[in-house]
Amino acid sequence: MRVKGKHFKLSAIFALILYYGFAYWLPNSYLPFIGPICNKLRIWCVKHIFQHCGKIRTINRGVYFHSGTKISMGDNSGIGAHAEIPNDTQIGANVMISRNVFILHRNHRYDLLDRPIIEQGYYEAKQTVIEDDVWIGLRSILTPGRHVQKGTIVAMGSVLTKDFPPYSVVGGNPAKVIKSRND
């Protein structure tokens, strides 16, 4: 099988089928007794799917990452339940992505007034980069092409429409700097 010009390993195909057909639906990692086992199964799957995978801490239930073949994820990072991660995302080390976080990689075109928006297609996809030691709060949304700098905290419910300096605490819709962690 080929995925955008590259051969897709048989183990990755098996891991994708196992993940989306079974492990995706299992209980969250914090459920007593069975939760840690479910988490280990999901981590095993993504280690065979992602382009690069460090020692991951958590992949909770319902995390959607498309085919996942271009995702890289550093050590000690985790993704909360029902988050959506585009296929070409880079996630650093010690990153916490909370539940229901949506990272977008492209938008619909809308610039041609003589055609309905639904027929205009999409703008080119943009890669999201999340550097080390970042915390992205519950139900946050990152618009296409965001670069979340090292040490940034994104408050819950924030909508990131632009990039911010390292060690910023940001929040709101659209997000703005609340304070700097350097202060």
mmCIF file of C-alpha atoms in Angstrom:
data_model
loop_
_atom_site.group_PDB
_atom_site.id
_atom_site.type_symbol
_atom_site.label_atom_id
_atom_site.label_comp_id
_atom_site.label_asym_id
_atom_site.label_seq_id
_atom_site.Cartn_x
_atom_site.Cartn_y
_atom_site.Cartn_z
ATOM 1 C CA MET A 1 0.000 0.000 0.000
ATOM 2 C CA ARG A 2 1.236 3.504 -0.819
ATOM 3 C CA VAL A 3 0.470 6.644 1.159
ATOM 4 C CA LYS A 4 1.401 9.869 -0.668
ATOM 5 C CA GLY A 5 4.376 8.334 -2.432
ATOM 6 C CA LYS A 6 5.688 6.233 0.461
ATOM 7 C CA HIS A 7 5.231 2.588 1.249
ATOM 8 C CA PHE A 8 3.070 1.974 4.270
ATOM 9 C CA LYS A 9 4.416 -0.880 6.423
ATOM 10 C CA LEU A 10 2.191 -3.856 7.037
ATOM 11 C CA SER A 11 2.675 -3.394 10.798
ATOM 12 C CA ALA A 12 1.359 0.185 10.504
ATOM 13 C CA ILE A 13 -1.717 -1.021 8.618
ATOM 14 C CA PHE A 14 -2.360 -3.652 11.290
ATOM 15 C CA ALA A 15 -1.830 -1.050 14.041
ATOM 16 C CA LEU A 16 -4.247 1.391 12.345
ATOM 17 C CA ILE A 17 -6.926 -1.298 12.053
ATOM 18 C CA LEU A 18 -6.381 -2.342 15.673
ATOM 19 C CA TYR A 19 -6.416 1.275 16.852
ATOM 20 C CA TYR A 20 -9.524 2.558 15.051
ATOM 21 C CA GLY A 21 -11.396 -0.749 15.183
ATOM 22 C CA PHE A 22 -10.783 -1.551 18.849
ATOM 23 C CA ALA A 23 -8.339 0.481 20.987
ATOM 24 C CA TYR A 24 -9.933 3.821 20.008
ATOM 25 C CA TRP A 25 -13.109 2.798 21.876
ATOM 26 C CA LEU A 26 -11.539 1.399 25.051
ATOM 27 C CA PRO A 27 -11.845 3.264 28.403
ATOM 28 C CA ASN A 28 -9.590 6.181 29.339
ATOM 29 C CA SER A 29 -6.240 5.621 31.003
ATOM 30 C CA TYR A 30 -7.386 6.886 34.406
ATOM 31 C CA LEU A 31 -10.122 4.242 34.839
ATOM 32 C CA PRO A 32 -9.007 1.979 37.718
ATOM 33 C CA PHE A 33 -7.508 -1.400 36.826
ATOM 34 C CA ILE A 34 -8.303 -1.606 33.088
ATOM 35 C CA GLY A 35 -7.440 1.999 32.134
ATOM 36 C CA PRO A 36 -3.652 1.573 32.185
ATOM 37 C CA ILE A 37 -3.926 -1.595 30.053
ATOM 38 C CA CYS A 38 -6.077 0.230 27.486
ATOM 39 C CA ASN A 39 -3.567 3.091 27.437
ATOM 40 C CA LYS A 40 -0.671 0.683 26.797
ATOM 41 C CA LEU A 41 -2.526 -0.863 23.860
ATOM 42 C CA ARG A 42 -3.175 2.554 22.293
ATOM 43 C CA ILE A 43 0.460 3.543 22.839
ATOM 44 C CA TRP A 44 1.610 0.291 21.187
ATOM 45 C CA CYS A 45 -0.555 1.141 18.179
ATOM 46 C CA VAL A 46 0.722 4.700 17.740
ATOM 47 C CA LYS A 47 4.340 3.567 18.122
ATOM 48 C CA HIS A 48 3.766 1.512 14.966
ATOM 49 C CA ILE A 49 1.852 4.273 13.170
ATOM 50 C CA PHE A 50 3.559 7.614 13.955
ATOM 51 C CA GLN A 51 6.659 8.676 12.035
ATOM 52 C CA HIS A 52 8.538 9.266 15.291
ATOM 53 C CA CYS A 53 7.372 8.311 18.745
ATOM 54 C CA GLY A 54 9.183 8.821 22.033
ATOM 55 C CA LYS A 55 8.211 7.299 25.354
ATOM 56 C CA ILE A 56 4.598 8.486 25.330
ATOM 57 C CA ARG A 57 2.753 8.934 28.595
ATOM 58 C CA THR A 58 -0.897 8.836 27.453
ATOM 59 C CA ILE A 59 -3.108 8.363 24.418
ATOM 60 C CA ASN A 60 -6.659 8.484 25.764
ATOM 61 C CA ARG A 61 -9.801 7.121 24.120
ATOM 62 C CA GLY A 62 -11.184 8.634 20.962
ATOM 63 C CA VAL A 63 -8.016 10.446 19.830
ATOM 64 C CA TYR A 64 -8.291 10.929 16.067
ATOM 65 C CA PHE A 65 -5.089 11.435 14.085
ATOM 66 C CA HIS A 66 -6.053 10.493 10.506
ATOM 67 C CA SER A 67 -3.460 8.002 9.201
ATOM 68 C CA GLY A 68 -0.835 9.364 11.629
ATOM 69 C CA THR A 69 2.065 8.546 9.317
ATOM 70 C CA LYS A 70 3.675 12.009 9.531
ATOM 71 C CA ILE A 71 3.086 12.716 13.224
ATOM 72 C CA SER A 72 6.065 12.944 15.542
ATOM 73 C CA MET A 73 5.700 12.957 19.314
ATOM 74 C CA GLY A 74 8.407 13.397 21.930
ATOM 75 C CA ASP A 75 9.039 11.720 25.279
ATOM 76 C CA ASN A 76 6.678 12.061 28.248
ATOM 77 C CA SER A 77 3.866 13.650 26.189
ATOM 78 C CA GLY A 78 0.187 12.798 26.206
ATOM 79 C CA ILE A 79 -3.031 13.422 24.312
ATOM 80 C CA GLY A 80 -6.393 13.641 26.078
ATOM 81 C CA ALA A 81 -9.649 11.972 25.087
ATOM 82 C CA HIS A 82 -11.360 12.960 21.842
ATOM 83 C CA ALA A 83 -8.594 15.275 20.657
ATOM 84 C CA GLU A 84 -8.103 15.647 16.917
ATOM 85 C CA ILE A 85 -4.541 15.876 15.632
ATOM 86 C CA PRO A 86 -3.738 16.418 11.912
ATOM 87 C CA ASN A 87 -1.455 13.967 10.158
ATOM 88 C CA ASP A 88 1.574 16.274 9.861
ATOM 89 C CA THR A 89 1.749 17.607 13.435
ATOM 90 C CA GLN A 90 5.007 17.765 15.397
ATOM 91 C CA ILE A 91 4.605 17.395 19.162
ATOM 92 C CA GLY A 92 7.619 17.950 21.397
ATOM 93 C CA ALA A 93 8.589 16.397 24.731
ATOM 94 C CA ASN A 94 6.671 16.937 27.981
ATOM 95 C CA VAL A 95 3.560 18.192 26.168
ATOM 96 C CA MET A 96 0.073 17.905 27.656
ATOM 97 C CA ILE A 97 -2.771 18.095 25.157
ATOM 98 C CA SER A 98 -6.057 18.029 27.045
ATOM 99 C CA ARG A 99 -9.407 16.539 26.091
ATOM 100 C CA ASN A 100 -11.384 17.770 23.092
ATOM 101 C CA VAL A 101 -8.518 19.819 21.637
ATOM 102 C CA PHE A 102 -8.861 20.394 17.889
ATOM 103 C CA ILE A 103 -5.872 21.196 15.734
ATOM 104 C CA LEU A 104 -6.872 22.255 12.231
ATOM 105 C CA HIS A 105 -4.577 21.877 9.239
ATOM 106 C CA ARG A 106 -6.528 23.641 6.466
ATOM 107 C CA ASN A 107 -9.551 25.840 5.778
ATOM 108 C CA HIS A 108 -12.181 26.003 3.068
ATOM 109 C CA ARG A 109 -11.590 28.463 0.264
ATOM 110 C CA TYR A 110 -14.108 31.289 0.083
ATOM 111 C CA ASP A 111 -12.465 33.906 -2.145
ATOM 112 C CA LEU A 112 -14.349 33.170 -5.419
ATOM 113 C CA LEU A 113 -17.637 35.046 -5.269
ATOM 114 C CA ASP A 114 -18.971 33.482 -8.484
ATOM 115 C CA ARG A 115 -18.884 29.934 -7.009
ATOM 116 C CA PRO A 116 -20.521 28.493 -3.890
ATOM 117 C CA ILE A 117 -18.079 28.001 -1.010
ATOM 118 C CA ILE A 118 -18.778 24.261 -0.990
ATOM 119 C CA GLU A 119 -17.366 24.001 -4.537
ATOM 120 C CA GLN A 120 -14.177 26.020 -3.962
ATOM 121 C CA GLY A 121 -12.099 23.342 -2.272
ATOM 122 C CA TYR A 122 -9.487 24.019 0.396
ATOM 123 C CA TYR A 123 -6.484 26.222 1.007
ATOM 124 C CA GLU A 124 -3.161 24.409 1.221
ATOM 125 C CA ALA A 125 -2.634 22.419 4.426
ATOM 126 C CA LYS A 126 -0.300 23.951 7.027
ATOM 127 C CA GLN A 127 1.776 22.069 9.580
ATOM 128 C CA THR A 128 1.332 22.632 13.319
ATOM 129 C CA VAL A 129 4.408 22.532 15.566
ATOM 130 C CA ILE A 130 4.094 22.207 19.330
ATOM 131 C CA GLU A 131 7.438 22.645 21.057
ATOM 132 C CA ASP A 132 8.575 21.106 24.370
ATOM 133 C CA ASP A 133 6.927 21.743 27.766
ATOM 134 C CA VAL A 134 3.560 22.971 26.450
ATOM 135 C CA TRP A 135 0.139 22.589 28.060
ATOM 136 C CA ILE A 136 -2.900 22.966 25.800
ATOM 137 C CA GLY A 137 -6.082 23.224 27.850
ATOM 138 C CA LEU A 138 -9.475 21.590 27.473
ATOM 139 C CA ARG A 139 -11.482 22.349 24.295
ATOM 140 C CA SER A 140 -8.867 24.637 22.771
ATOM 141 C CA ILE A 141 -8.706 25.117 19.005
ATOM 142 C CA LEU A 142 -5.538 25.757 17.010
ATOM 143 C CA THR A 143 -6.031 27.228 13.540
ATOM 144 C CA PRO A 144 -3.884 25.930 10.653
ATOM 145 C CA GLY A 145 -0.125 26.464 10.824
ATOM 146 C CA ARG A 146 0.251 27.382 14.490
ATOM 147 C CA HIS A 147 3.700 27.215 16.089
ATOM 148 C CA VAL A 148 3.253 26.864 19.844
ATOM 149 C CA GLN A 149 6.532 27.951 21.403
ATOM 150 C CA LYS A 150 8.370 26.224 24.253
ATOM 151 C CA GLY A 151 6.831 26.537 27.717
ATOM 152 C CA THR A 152 3.508 27.985 26.522
ATOM 153 C CA ILE A 153 0.272 27.409 28.425
ATOM 154 C CA VAL A 154 -2.956 27.644 26.432
ATOM 155 C CA ALA A 155 -5.968 28.280 28.682
ATOM 156 C CA MET A 156 -9.020 26.072 28.240
ATOM 157 C CA GLY A 157 -11.424 27.085 25.497
ATOM 158 C CA SER A 158 -8.868 29.263 23.714
ATOM 159 C CA VAL A 159 -8.777 29.780 19.958
ATOM 160 C CA LEU A 160 -5.218 30.273 18.713
ATOM 161 C CA THR A 161 -5.252 32.343 15.524
ATOM 162 C CA LYS A 162 -1.630 33.511 15.752
ATOM 163 C CA ASP A 163 1.675 32.519 17.351
ATOM 164 C CA PHE A 164 3.013 33.790 20.688
ATOM 165 C CA PRO A 165 6.462 34.124 22.335
ATOM 166 C CA PRO A 166 7.941 31.259 24.382
ATOM 167 C CA TYR A 167 6.703 30.849 27.973
ATOM 168 C CA SER A 168 3.476 32.765 27.326
ATOM 169 C CA VAL A 169 0.204 32.075 29.084
ATOM 170 C CA VAL A 170 -2.489 32.701 26.475
ATOM 171 C CA GLY A 171 -6.260 32.538 26.529
ATOM 172 C CA GLY A 172 -9.472 33.789 24.984
ATOM 173 C CA ASN A 173 -11.185 33.858 21.598
ATOM 174 C CA PRO A 174 -9.126 34.936 19.786
ATOM 175 C CA ALA A 175 -6.297 34.115 22.178
ATOM 176 C CA LYS A 176 -4.085 36.865 23.552
ATOM 177 C CA VAL A 177 -1.192 36.916 26.000
ATOM 178 C CA ILE A 178 -2.419 36.918 29.598
ATOM 179 C CA LYS A 179 1.052 36.924 31.109
ATOM 180 C CA SER A 180 4.560 35.616 30.614
ATOM 181 C CA ARG A 181 5.871 32.722 32.683
ATOM 182 C CA ASN A 182 9.239 34.530 32.736
ATOM 183 C CA ASP A 183 7.864 37.288 35.001
#
